[in-house]
PDB file of C-alpha atoms and ligand atoms in Angstrom:
ATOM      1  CA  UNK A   6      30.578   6.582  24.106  1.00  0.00           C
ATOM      2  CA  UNK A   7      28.013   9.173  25.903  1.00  0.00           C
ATOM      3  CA  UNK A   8      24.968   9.977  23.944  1.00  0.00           C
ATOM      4  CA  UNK A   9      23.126  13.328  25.017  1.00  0.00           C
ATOM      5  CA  UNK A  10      19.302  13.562  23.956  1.00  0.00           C
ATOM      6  CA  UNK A  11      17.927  17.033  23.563  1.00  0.00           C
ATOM      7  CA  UNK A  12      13.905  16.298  24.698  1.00  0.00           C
ATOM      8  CA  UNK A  13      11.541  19.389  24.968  1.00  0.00           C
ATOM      9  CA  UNK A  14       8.182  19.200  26.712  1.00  0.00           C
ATOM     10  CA  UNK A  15       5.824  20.526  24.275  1.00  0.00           C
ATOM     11  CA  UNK A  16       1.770  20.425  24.230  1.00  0.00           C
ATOM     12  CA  UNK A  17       0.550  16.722  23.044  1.00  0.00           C
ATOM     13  CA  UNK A  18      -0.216  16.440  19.605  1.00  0.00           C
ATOM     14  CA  UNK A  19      -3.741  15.237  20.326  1.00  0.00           C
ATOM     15  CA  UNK A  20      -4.231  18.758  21.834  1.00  0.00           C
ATOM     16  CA  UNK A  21      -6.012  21.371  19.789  1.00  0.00           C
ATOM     17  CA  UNK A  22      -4.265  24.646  21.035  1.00  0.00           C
ATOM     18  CA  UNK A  23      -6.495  27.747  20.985  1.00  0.00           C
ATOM     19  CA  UNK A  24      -4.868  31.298  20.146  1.00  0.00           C
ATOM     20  CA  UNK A  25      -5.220  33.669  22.899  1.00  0.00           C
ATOM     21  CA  UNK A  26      -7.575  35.851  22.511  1.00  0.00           C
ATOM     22  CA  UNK A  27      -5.082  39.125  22.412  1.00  0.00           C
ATOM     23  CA  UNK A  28      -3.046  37.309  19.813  1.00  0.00           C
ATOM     24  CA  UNK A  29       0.137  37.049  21.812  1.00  0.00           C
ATOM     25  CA  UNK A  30       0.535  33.298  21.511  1.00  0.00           C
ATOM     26  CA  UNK A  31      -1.745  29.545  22.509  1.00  0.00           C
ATOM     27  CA  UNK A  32      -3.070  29.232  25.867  1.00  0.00           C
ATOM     28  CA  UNK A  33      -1.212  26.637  27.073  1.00  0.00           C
ATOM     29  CA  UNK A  34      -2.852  26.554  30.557  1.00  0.00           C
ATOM     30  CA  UNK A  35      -4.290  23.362  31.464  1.00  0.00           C
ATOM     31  CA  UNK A  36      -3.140  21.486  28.657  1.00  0.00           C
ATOM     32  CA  UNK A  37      -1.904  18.498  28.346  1.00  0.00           C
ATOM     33  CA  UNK A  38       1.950  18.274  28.022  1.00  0.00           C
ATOM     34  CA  UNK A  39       4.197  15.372  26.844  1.00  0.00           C
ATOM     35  CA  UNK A  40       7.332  14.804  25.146  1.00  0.00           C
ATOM     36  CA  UNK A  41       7.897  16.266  21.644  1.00  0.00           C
ATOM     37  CA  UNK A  42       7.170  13.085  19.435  1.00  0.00           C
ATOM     38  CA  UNK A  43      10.433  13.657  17.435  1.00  0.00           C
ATOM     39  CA  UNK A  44      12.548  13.082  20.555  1.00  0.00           C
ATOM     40  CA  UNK A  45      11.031  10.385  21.840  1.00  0.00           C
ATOM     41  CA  UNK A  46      12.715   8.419  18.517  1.00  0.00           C
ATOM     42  CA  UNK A  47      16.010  10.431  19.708  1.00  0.00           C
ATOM     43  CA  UNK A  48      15.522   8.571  23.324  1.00  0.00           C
ATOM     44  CA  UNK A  49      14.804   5.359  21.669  1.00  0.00           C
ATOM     45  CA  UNK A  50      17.820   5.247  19.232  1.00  0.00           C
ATOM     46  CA  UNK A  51      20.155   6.030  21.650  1.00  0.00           C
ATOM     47  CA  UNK A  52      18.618   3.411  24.274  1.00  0.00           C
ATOM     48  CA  UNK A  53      18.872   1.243  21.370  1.00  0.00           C
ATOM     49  CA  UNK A  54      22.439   2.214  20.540  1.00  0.00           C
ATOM     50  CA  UNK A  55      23.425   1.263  24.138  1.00  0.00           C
ATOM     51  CA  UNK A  56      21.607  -2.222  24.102  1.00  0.00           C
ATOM     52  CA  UNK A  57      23.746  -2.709  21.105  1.00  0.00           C
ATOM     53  CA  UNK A  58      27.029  -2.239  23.519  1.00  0.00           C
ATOM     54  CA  UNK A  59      27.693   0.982  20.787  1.00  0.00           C
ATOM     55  CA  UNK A  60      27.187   3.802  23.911  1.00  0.00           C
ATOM     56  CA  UNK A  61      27.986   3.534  27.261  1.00  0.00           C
ATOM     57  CA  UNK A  62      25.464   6.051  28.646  1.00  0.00           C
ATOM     58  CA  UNK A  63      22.143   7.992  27.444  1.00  0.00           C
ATOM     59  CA  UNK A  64      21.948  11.520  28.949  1.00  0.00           C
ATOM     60  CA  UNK A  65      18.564  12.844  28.452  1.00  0.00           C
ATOM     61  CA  UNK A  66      18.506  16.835  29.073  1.00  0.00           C
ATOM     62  CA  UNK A  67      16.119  19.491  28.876  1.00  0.00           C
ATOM     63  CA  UNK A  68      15.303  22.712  29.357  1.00  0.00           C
ATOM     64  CA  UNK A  69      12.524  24.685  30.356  1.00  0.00           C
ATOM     65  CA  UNK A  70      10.344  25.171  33.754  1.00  0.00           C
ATOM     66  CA  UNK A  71      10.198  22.993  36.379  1.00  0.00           C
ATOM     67  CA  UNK A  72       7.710  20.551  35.166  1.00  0.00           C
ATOM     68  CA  UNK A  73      10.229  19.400  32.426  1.00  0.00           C
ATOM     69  CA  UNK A  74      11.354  17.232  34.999  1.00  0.00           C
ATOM     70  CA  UNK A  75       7.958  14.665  33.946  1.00  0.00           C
ATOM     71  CA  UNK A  76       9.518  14.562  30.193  1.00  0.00           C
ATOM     72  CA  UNK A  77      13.291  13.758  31.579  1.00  0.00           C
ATOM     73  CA  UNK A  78      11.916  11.384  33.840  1.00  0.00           C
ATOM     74  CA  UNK A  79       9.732   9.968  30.383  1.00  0.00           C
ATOM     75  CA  UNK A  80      13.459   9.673  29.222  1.00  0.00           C
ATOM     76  CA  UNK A  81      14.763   7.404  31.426  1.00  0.00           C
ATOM     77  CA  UNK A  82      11.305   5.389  31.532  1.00  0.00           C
ATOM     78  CA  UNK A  83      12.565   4.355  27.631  1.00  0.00           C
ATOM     79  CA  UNK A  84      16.038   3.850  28.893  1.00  0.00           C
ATOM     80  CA  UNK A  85      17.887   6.536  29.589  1.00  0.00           C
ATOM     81  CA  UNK A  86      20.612   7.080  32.296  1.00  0.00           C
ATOM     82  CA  UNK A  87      20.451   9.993  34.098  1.00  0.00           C
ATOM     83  CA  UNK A  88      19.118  13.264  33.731  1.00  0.00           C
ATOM     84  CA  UNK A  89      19.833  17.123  33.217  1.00  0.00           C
ATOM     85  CA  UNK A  90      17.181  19.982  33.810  1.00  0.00           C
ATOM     86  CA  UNK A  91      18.391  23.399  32.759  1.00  0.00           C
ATOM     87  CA  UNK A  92      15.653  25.053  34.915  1.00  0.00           C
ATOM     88  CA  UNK A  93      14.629  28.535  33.564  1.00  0.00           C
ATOM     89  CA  UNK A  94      10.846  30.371  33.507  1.00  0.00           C
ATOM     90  CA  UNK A  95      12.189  32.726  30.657  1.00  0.00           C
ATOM     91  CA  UNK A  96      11.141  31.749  27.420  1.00  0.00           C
ATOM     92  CA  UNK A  97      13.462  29.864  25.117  1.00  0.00           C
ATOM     93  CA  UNK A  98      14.044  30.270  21.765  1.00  0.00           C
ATOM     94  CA  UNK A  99      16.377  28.064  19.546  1.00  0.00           C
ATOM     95  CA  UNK A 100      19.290  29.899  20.024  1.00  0.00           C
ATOM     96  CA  UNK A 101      19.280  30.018  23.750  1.00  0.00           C
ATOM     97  CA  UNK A 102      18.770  25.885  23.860  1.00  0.00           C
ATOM     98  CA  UNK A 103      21.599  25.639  21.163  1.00  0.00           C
ATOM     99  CA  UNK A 104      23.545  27.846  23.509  1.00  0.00           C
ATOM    100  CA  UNK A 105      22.478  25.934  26.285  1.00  0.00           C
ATOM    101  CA  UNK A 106      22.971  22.657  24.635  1.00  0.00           C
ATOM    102  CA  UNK A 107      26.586  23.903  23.511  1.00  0.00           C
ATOM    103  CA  UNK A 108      27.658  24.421  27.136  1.00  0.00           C
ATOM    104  CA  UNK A 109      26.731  21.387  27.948  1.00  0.00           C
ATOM    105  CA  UNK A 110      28.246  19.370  24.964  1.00  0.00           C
ATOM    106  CA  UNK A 111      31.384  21.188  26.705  1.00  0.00           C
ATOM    107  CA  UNK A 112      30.700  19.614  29.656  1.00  0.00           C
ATOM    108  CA  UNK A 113      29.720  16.145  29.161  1.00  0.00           C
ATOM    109  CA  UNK A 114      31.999  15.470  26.103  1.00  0.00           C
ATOM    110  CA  UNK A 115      29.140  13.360  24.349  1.00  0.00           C
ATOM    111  CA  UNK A 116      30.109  11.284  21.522  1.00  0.00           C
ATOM    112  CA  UNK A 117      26.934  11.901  19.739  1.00  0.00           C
ATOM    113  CA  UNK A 118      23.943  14.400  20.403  1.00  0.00           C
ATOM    114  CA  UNK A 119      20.935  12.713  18.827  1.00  0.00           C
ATOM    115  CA  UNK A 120      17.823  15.994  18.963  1.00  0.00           C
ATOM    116  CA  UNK A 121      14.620  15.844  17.338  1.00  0.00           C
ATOM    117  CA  UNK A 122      13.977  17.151  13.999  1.00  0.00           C
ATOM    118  CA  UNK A 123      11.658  19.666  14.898  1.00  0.00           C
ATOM    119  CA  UNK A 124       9.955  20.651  17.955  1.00  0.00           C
ATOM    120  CA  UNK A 125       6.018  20.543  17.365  1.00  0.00           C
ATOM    121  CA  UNK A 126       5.058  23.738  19.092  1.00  0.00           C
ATOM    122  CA  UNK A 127       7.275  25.973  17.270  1.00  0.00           C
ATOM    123  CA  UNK A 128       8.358  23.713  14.196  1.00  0.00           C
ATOM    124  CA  UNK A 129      11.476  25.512  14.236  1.00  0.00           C
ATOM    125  CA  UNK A 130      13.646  23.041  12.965  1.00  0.00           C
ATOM    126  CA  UNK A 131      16.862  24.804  14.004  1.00  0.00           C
ATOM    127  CA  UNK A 132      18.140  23.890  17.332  1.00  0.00           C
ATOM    128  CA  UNK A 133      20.439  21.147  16.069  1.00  0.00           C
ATOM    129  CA  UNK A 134      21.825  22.881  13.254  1.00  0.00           C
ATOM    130  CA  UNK A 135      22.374  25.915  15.764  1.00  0.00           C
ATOM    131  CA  UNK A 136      24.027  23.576  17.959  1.00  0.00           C
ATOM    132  CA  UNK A 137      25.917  22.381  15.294  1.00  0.00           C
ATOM    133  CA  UNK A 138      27.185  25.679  14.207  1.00  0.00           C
ATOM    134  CA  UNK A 139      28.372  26.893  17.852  1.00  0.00           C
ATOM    135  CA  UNK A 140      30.028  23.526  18.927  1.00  0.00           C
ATOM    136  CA  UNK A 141      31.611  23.461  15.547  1.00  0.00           C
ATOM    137  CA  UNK A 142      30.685  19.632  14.740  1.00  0.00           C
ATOM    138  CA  UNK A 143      29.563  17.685  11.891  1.00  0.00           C
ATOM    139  CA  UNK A 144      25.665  17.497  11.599  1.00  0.00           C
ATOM    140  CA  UNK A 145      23.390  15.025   9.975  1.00  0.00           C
ATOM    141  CA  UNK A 146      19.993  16.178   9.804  1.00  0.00           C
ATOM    142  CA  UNK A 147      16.387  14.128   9.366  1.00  0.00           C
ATOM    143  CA  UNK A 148      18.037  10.796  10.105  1.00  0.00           C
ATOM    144  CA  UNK A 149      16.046   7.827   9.010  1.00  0.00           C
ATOM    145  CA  UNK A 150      18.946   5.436   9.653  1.00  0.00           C
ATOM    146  CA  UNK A 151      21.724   5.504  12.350  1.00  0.00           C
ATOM    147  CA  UNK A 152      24.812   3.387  12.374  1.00  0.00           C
ATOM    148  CA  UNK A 153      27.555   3.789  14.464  1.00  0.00           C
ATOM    149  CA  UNK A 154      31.331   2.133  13.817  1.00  0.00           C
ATOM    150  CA  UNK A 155      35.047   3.063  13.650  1.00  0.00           C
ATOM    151  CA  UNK A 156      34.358   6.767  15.395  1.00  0.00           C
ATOM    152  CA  UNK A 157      32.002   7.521  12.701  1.00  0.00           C
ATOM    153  CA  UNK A 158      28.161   7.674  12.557  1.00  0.00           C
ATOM    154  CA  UNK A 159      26.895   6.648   9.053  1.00  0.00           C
ATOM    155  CA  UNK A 160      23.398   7.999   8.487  1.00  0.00           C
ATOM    156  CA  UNK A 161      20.391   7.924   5.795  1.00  0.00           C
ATOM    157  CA  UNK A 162      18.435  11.124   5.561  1.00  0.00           C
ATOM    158  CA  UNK A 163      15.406  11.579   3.899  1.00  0.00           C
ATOM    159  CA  UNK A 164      16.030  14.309   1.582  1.00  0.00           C
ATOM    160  CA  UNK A 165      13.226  14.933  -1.707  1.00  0.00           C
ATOM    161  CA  UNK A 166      12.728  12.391  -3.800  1.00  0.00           C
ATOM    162  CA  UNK A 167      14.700   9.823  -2.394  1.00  0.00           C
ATOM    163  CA  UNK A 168      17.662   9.290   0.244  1.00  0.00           C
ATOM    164  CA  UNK A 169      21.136  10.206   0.948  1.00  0.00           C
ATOM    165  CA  UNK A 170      23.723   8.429   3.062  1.00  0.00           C
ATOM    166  CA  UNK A 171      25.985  10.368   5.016  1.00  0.00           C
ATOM    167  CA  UNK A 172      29.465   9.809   6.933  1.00  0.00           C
ATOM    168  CA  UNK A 173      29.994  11.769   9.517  1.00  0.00           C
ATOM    169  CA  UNK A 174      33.299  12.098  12.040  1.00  0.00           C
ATOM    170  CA  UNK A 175      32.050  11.591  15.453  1.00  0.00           C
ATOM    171  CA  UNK A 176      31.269  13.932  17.840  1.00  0.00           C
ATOM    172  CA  UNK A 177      28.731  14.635  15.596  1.00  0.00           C
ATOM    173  CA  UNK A 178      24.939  15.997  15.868  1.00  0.00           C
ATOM    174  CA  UNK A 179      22.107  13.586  14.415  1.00  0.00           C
ATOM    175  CA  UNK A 180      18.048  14.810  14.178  1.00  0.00           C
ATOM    176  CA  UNK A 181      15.776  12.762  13.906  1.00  0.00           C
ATOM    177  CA  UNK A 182      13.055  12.303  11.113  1.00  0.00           C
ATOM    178  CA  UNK A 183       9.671  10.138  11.739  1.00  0.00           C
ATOM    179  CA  UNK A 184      10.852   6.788  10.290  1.00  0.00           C
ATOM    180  CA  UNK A 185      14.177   5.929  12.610  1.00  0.00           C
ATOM    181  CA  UNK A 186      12.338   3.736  14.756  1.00  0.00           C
ATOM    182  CA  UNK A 187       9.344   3.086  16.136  1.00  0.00           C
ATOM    183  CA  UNK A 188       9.485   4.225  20.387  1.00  0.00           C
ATOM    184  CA  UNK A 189       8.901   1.289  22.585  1.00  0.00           C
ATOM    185  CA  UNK A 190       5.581   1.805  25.118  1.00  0.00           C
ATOM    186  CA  UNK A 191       6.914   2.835  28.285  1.00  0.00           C
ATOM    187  CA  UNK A 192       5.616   0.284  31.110  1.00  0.00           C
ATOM    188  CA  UNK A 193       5.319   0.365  34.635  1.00  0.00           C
ATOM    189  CA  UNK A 194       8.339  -0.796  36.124  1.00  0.00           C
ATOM    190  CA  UNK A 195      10.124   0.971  33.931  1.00  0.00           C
ATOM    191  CA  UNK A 196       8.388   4.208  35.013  1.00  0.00           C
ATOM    192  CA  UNK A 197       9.307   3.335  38.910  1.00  0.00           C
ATOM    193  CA  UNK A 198      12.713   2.093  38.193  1.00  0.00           C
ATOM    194  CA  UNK A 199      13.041   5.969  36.284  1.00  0.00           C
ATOM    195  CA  UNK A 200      11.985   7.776  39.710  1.00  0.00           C
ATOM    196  CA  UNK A 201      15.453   6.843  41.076  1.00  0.00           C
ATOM    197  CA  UNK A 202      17.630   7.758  38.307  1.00  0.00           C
ATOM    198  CA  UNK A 203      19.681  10.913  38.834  1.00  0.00           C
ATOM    199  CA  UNK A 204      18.126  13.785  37.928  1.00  0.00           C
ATOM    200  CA  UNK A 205      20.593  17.017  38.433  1.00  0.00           C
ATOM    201  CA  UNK A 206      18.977  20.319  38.132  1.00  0.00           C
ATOM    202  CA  UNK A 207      21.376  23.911  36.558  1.00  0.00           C
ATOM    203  CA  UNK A 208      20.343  27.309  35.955  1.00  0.00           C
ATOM    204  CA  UNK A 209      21.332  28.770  32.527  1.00  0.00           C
ATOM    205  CA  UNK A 210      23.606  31.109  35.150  1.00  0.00           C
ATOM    206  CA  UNK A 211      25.356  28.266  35.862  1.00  0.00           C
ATOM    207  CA  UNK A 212      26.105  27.526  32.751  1.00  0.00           C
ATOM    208  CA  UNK A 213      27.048  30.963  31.930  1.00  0.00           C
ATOM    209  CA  UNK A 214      24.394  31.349  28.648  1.00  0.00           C
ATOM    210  CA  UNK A 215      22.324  34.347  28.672  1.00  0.00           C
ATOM    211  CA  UNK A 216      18.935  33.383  27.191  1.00  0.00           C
ATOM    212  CA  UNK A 217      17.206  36.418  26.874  1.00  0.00           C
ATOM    213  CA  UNK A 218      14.972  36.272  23.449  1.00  0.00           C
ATOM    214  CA  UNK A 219      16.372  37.872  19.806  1.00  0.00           C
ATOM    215  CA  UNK A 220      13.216  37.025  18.069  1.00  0.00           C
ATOM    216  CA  UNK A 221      10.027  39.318  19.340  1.00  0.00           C
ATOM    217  CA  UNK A 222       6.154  37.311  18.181  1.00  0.00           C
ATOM    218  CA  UNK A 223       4.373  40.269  17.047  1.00  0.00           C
ATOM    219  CA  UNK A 224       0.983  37.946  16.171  1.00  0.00           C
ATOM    220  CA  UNK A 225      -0.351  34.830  16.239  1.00  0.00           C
ATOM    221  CA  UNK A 226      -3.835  34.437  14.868  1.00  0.00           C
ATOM    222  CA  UNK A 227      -5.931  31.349  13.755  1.00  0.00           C
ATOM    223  CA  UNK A 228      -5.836  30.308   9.711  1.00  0.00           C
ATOM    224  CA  UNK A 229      -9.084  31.427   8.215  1.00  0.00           C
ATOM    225  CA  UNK A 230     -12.322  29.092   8.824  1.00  0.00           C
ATOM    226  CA  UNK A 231     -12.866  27.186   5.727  1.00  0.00           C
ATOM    227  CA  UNK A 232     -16.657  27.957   4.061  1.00  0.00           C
ATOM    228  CA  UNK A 233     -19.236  25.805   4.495  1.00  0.00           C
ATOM    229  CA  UNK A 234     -19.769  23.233   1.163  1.00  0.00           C
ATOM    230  CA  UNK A 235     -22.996  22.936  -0.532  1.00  0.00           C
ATOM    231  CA  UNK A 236     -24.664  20.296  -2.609  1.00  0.00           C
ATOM    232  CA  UNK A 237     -25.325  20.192  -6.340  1.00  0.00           C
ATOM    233  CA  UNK A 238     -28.110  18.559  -7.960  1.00  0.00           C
ATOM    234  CA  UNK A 239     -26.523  17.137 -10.965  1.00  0.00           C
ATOM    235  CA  UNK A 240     -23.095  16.648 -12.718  1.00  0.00           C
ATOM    236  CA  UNK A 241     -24.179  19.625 -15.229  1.00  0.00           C
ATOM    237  CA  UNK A 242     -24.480  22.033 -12.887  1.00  0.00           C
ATOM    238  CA  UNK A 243     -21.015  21.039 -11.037  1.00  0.00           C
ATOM    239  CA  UNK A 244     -19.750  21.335 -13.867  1.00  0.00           C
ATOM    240  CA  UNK A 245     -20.996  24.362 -14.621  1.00  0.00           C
ATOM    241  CA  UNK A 246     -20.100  25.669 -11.028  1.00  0.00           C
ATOM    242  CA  UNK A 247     -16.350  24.478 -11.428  1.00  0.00           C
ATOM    243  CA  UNK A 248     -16.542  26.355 -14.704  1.00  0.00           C
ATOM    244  CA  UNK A 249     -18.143  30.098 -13.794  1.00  0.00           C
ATOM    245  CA  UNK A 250     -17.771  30.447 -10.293  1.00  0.00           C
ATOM    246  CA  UNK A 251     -14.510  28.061  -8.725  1.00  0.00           C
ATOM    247  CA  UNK A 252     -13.260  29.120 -12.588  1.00  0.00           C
ATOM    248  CA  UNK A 253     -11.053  26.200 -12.592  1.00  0.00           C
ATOM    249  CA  UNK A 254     -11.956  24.185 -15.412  1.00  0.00           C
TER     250      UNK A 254
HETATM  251  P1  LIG B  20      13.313  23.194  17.220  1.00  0.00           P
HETATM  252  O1  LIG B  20      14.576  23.716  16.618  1.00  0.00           O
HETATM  253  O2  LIG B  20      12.732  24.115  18.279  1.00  0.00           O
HETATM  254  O3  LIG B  20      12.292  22.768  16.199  1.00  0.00           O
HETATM  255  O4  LIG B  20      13.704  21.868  18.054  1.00  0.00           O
HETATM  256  C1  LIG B  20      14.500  20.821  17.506  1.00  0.00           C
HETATM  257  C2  LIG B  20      14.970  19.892  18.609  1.00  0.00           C
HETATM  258  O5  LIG B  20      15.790  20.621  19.539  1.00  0.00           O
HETATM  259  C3  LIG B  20      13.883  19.265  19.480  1.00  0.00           C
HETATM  260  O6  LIG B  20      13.317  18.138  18.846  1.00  0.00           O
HETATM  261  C4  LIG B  20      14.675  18.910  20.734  1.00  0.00           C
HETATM  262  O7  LIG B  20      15.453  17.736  20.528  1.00  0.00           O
HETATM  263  C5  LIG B  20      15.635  20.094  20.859  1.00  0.00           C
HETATM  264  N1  LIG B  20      15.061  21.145  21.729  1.00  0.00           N
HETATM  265  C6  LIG B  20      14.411  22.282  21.356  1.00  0.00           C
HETATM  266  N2  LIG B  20      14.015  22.995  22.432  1.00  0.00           N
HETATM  267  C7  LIG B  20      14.420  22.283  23.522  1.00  0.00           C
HETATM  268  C8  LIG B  20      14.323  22.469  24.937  1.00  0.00           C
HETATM  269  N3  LIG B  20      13.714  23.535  25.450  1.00  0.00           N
HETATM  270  N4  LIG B  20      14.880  21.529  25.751  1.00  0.00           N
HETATM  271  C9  LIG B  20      15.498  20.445  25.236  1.00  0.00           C
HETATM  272  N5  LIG B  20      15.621  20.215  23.926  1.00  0.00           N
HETATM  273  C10 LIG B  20      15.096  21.113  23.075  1.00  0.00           C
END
């Protein structure tokens, strides 16, 4: 069985993006870019999928400029395969990667396409179930636990106030929540050994998606600055403070 991993180069969470100053978006120039942390756990389960003998072969793919090649080769540092770049400058929106993702499901035939929950730029939380929709195939969203047997994927999601076990008929589309695994450090020879996987590069042309944007961002702007605290003298006159003024007691 193939397994096709989603990964989207996103700004590192340590980053703290500033909004540009005409509102139009973050700067993102000059900032440091890594893998979104929600599909590095996609990489690892399906890396650990194949040690288990359960998949054949991890496809990592993504898409986005150029310099997503650094994330796909981050992929196959952790274990996987080979490599697919859907090269594009335009900007991408969920749709056009669940399009994109869709032609390529075509394509490959995967037996399981294992995304990230959410990406944590845009914390749209859609692409999966997009891709779900327009493949037409099962879907089993914020996966804490995957298990693969008998052409079916049984997975644990964490839903509200507890968990739910799923069955799902494979092909099927998994997303990944925080607590699947834990990603394995990526080490040096693995990181040289990844410079000669394949790595194929495809236009969104080629794969006959039109990506152009349905969503327009008409502002971005900073939450409000929190006020600075002061200090109180004595219990009675927090109390009284919490009373008159914050009027909460
Ligand atoms: P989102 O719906 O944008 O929150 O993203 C959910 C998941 O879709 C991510 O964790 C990735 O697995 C996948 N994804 C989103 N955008 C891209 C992209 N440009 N390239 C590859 N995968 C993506």
């Amino acid at each position: 069985m193939k397994i096709l991993v989603p990964v989207k180069r996103v700004v590192d969470y340590n980053v703290k993006v500033r909004v540009k100053a005409d509102g139009s978006g973050v700067d993102i120039a000059n900032v440091k870019m890594s893998m979104n942390p929600f599909d590095e756990i996609a990489v690892e389960e399906a890396v650990r999928l194949k040690e288990k003998g359960v998949a054949t072969e991890v496809v990592a793919v993504s898409c986005g400029v150029a310099q997503c090649q650094e994330t796909l080769r981050t992929a196959m540092a952790i274990g996987a395969d080979r490599a697919i770049l859907v090269e594009t400058d335009a900007e991408l929106q969920p749709l056009a990667v669940a399009k994109l993702l869709k032609a390529l499901v075509d394509k490959e035939q995967p037996g399981l396409v294992i995304l990230g929950k959410q990406a944590i730029d845009d914390d749209a939380n859609q692409t999966g179930q997009m891709l779900a929709a327009l493949a037409d195939l099962p879907q089993a969203t914020f996966a804490s636990k995957v298990e693969v047997a008998d052409g079916k994927a049984q997975v644990t999601r964490e839903i509200d106030g507890g968990l739910e076990t799923l069955s799902v008929t494979l092909p099927a589309i998994v997303t990944t929540d925080l607590r699947l695994n834990e990603p394995r450090y990526v080490t040096l020879p693995n990181i040289m050994k990844a410079k000669k996987k394949p790595l194929e590069t495809v236009k969104p042309e080629d794969l006959g998606v039109d990506v152009a944007p349905r969503l327009k961002t008409l502002k971005v702007a900073e939450p409000a600055g929190r006020k600075a605290g002061i200090k109180v003298p004595d219990v009675a006159t927090l109390v009284d403070k919490l009373k008159n003024e914050a009027k909460v007691l």
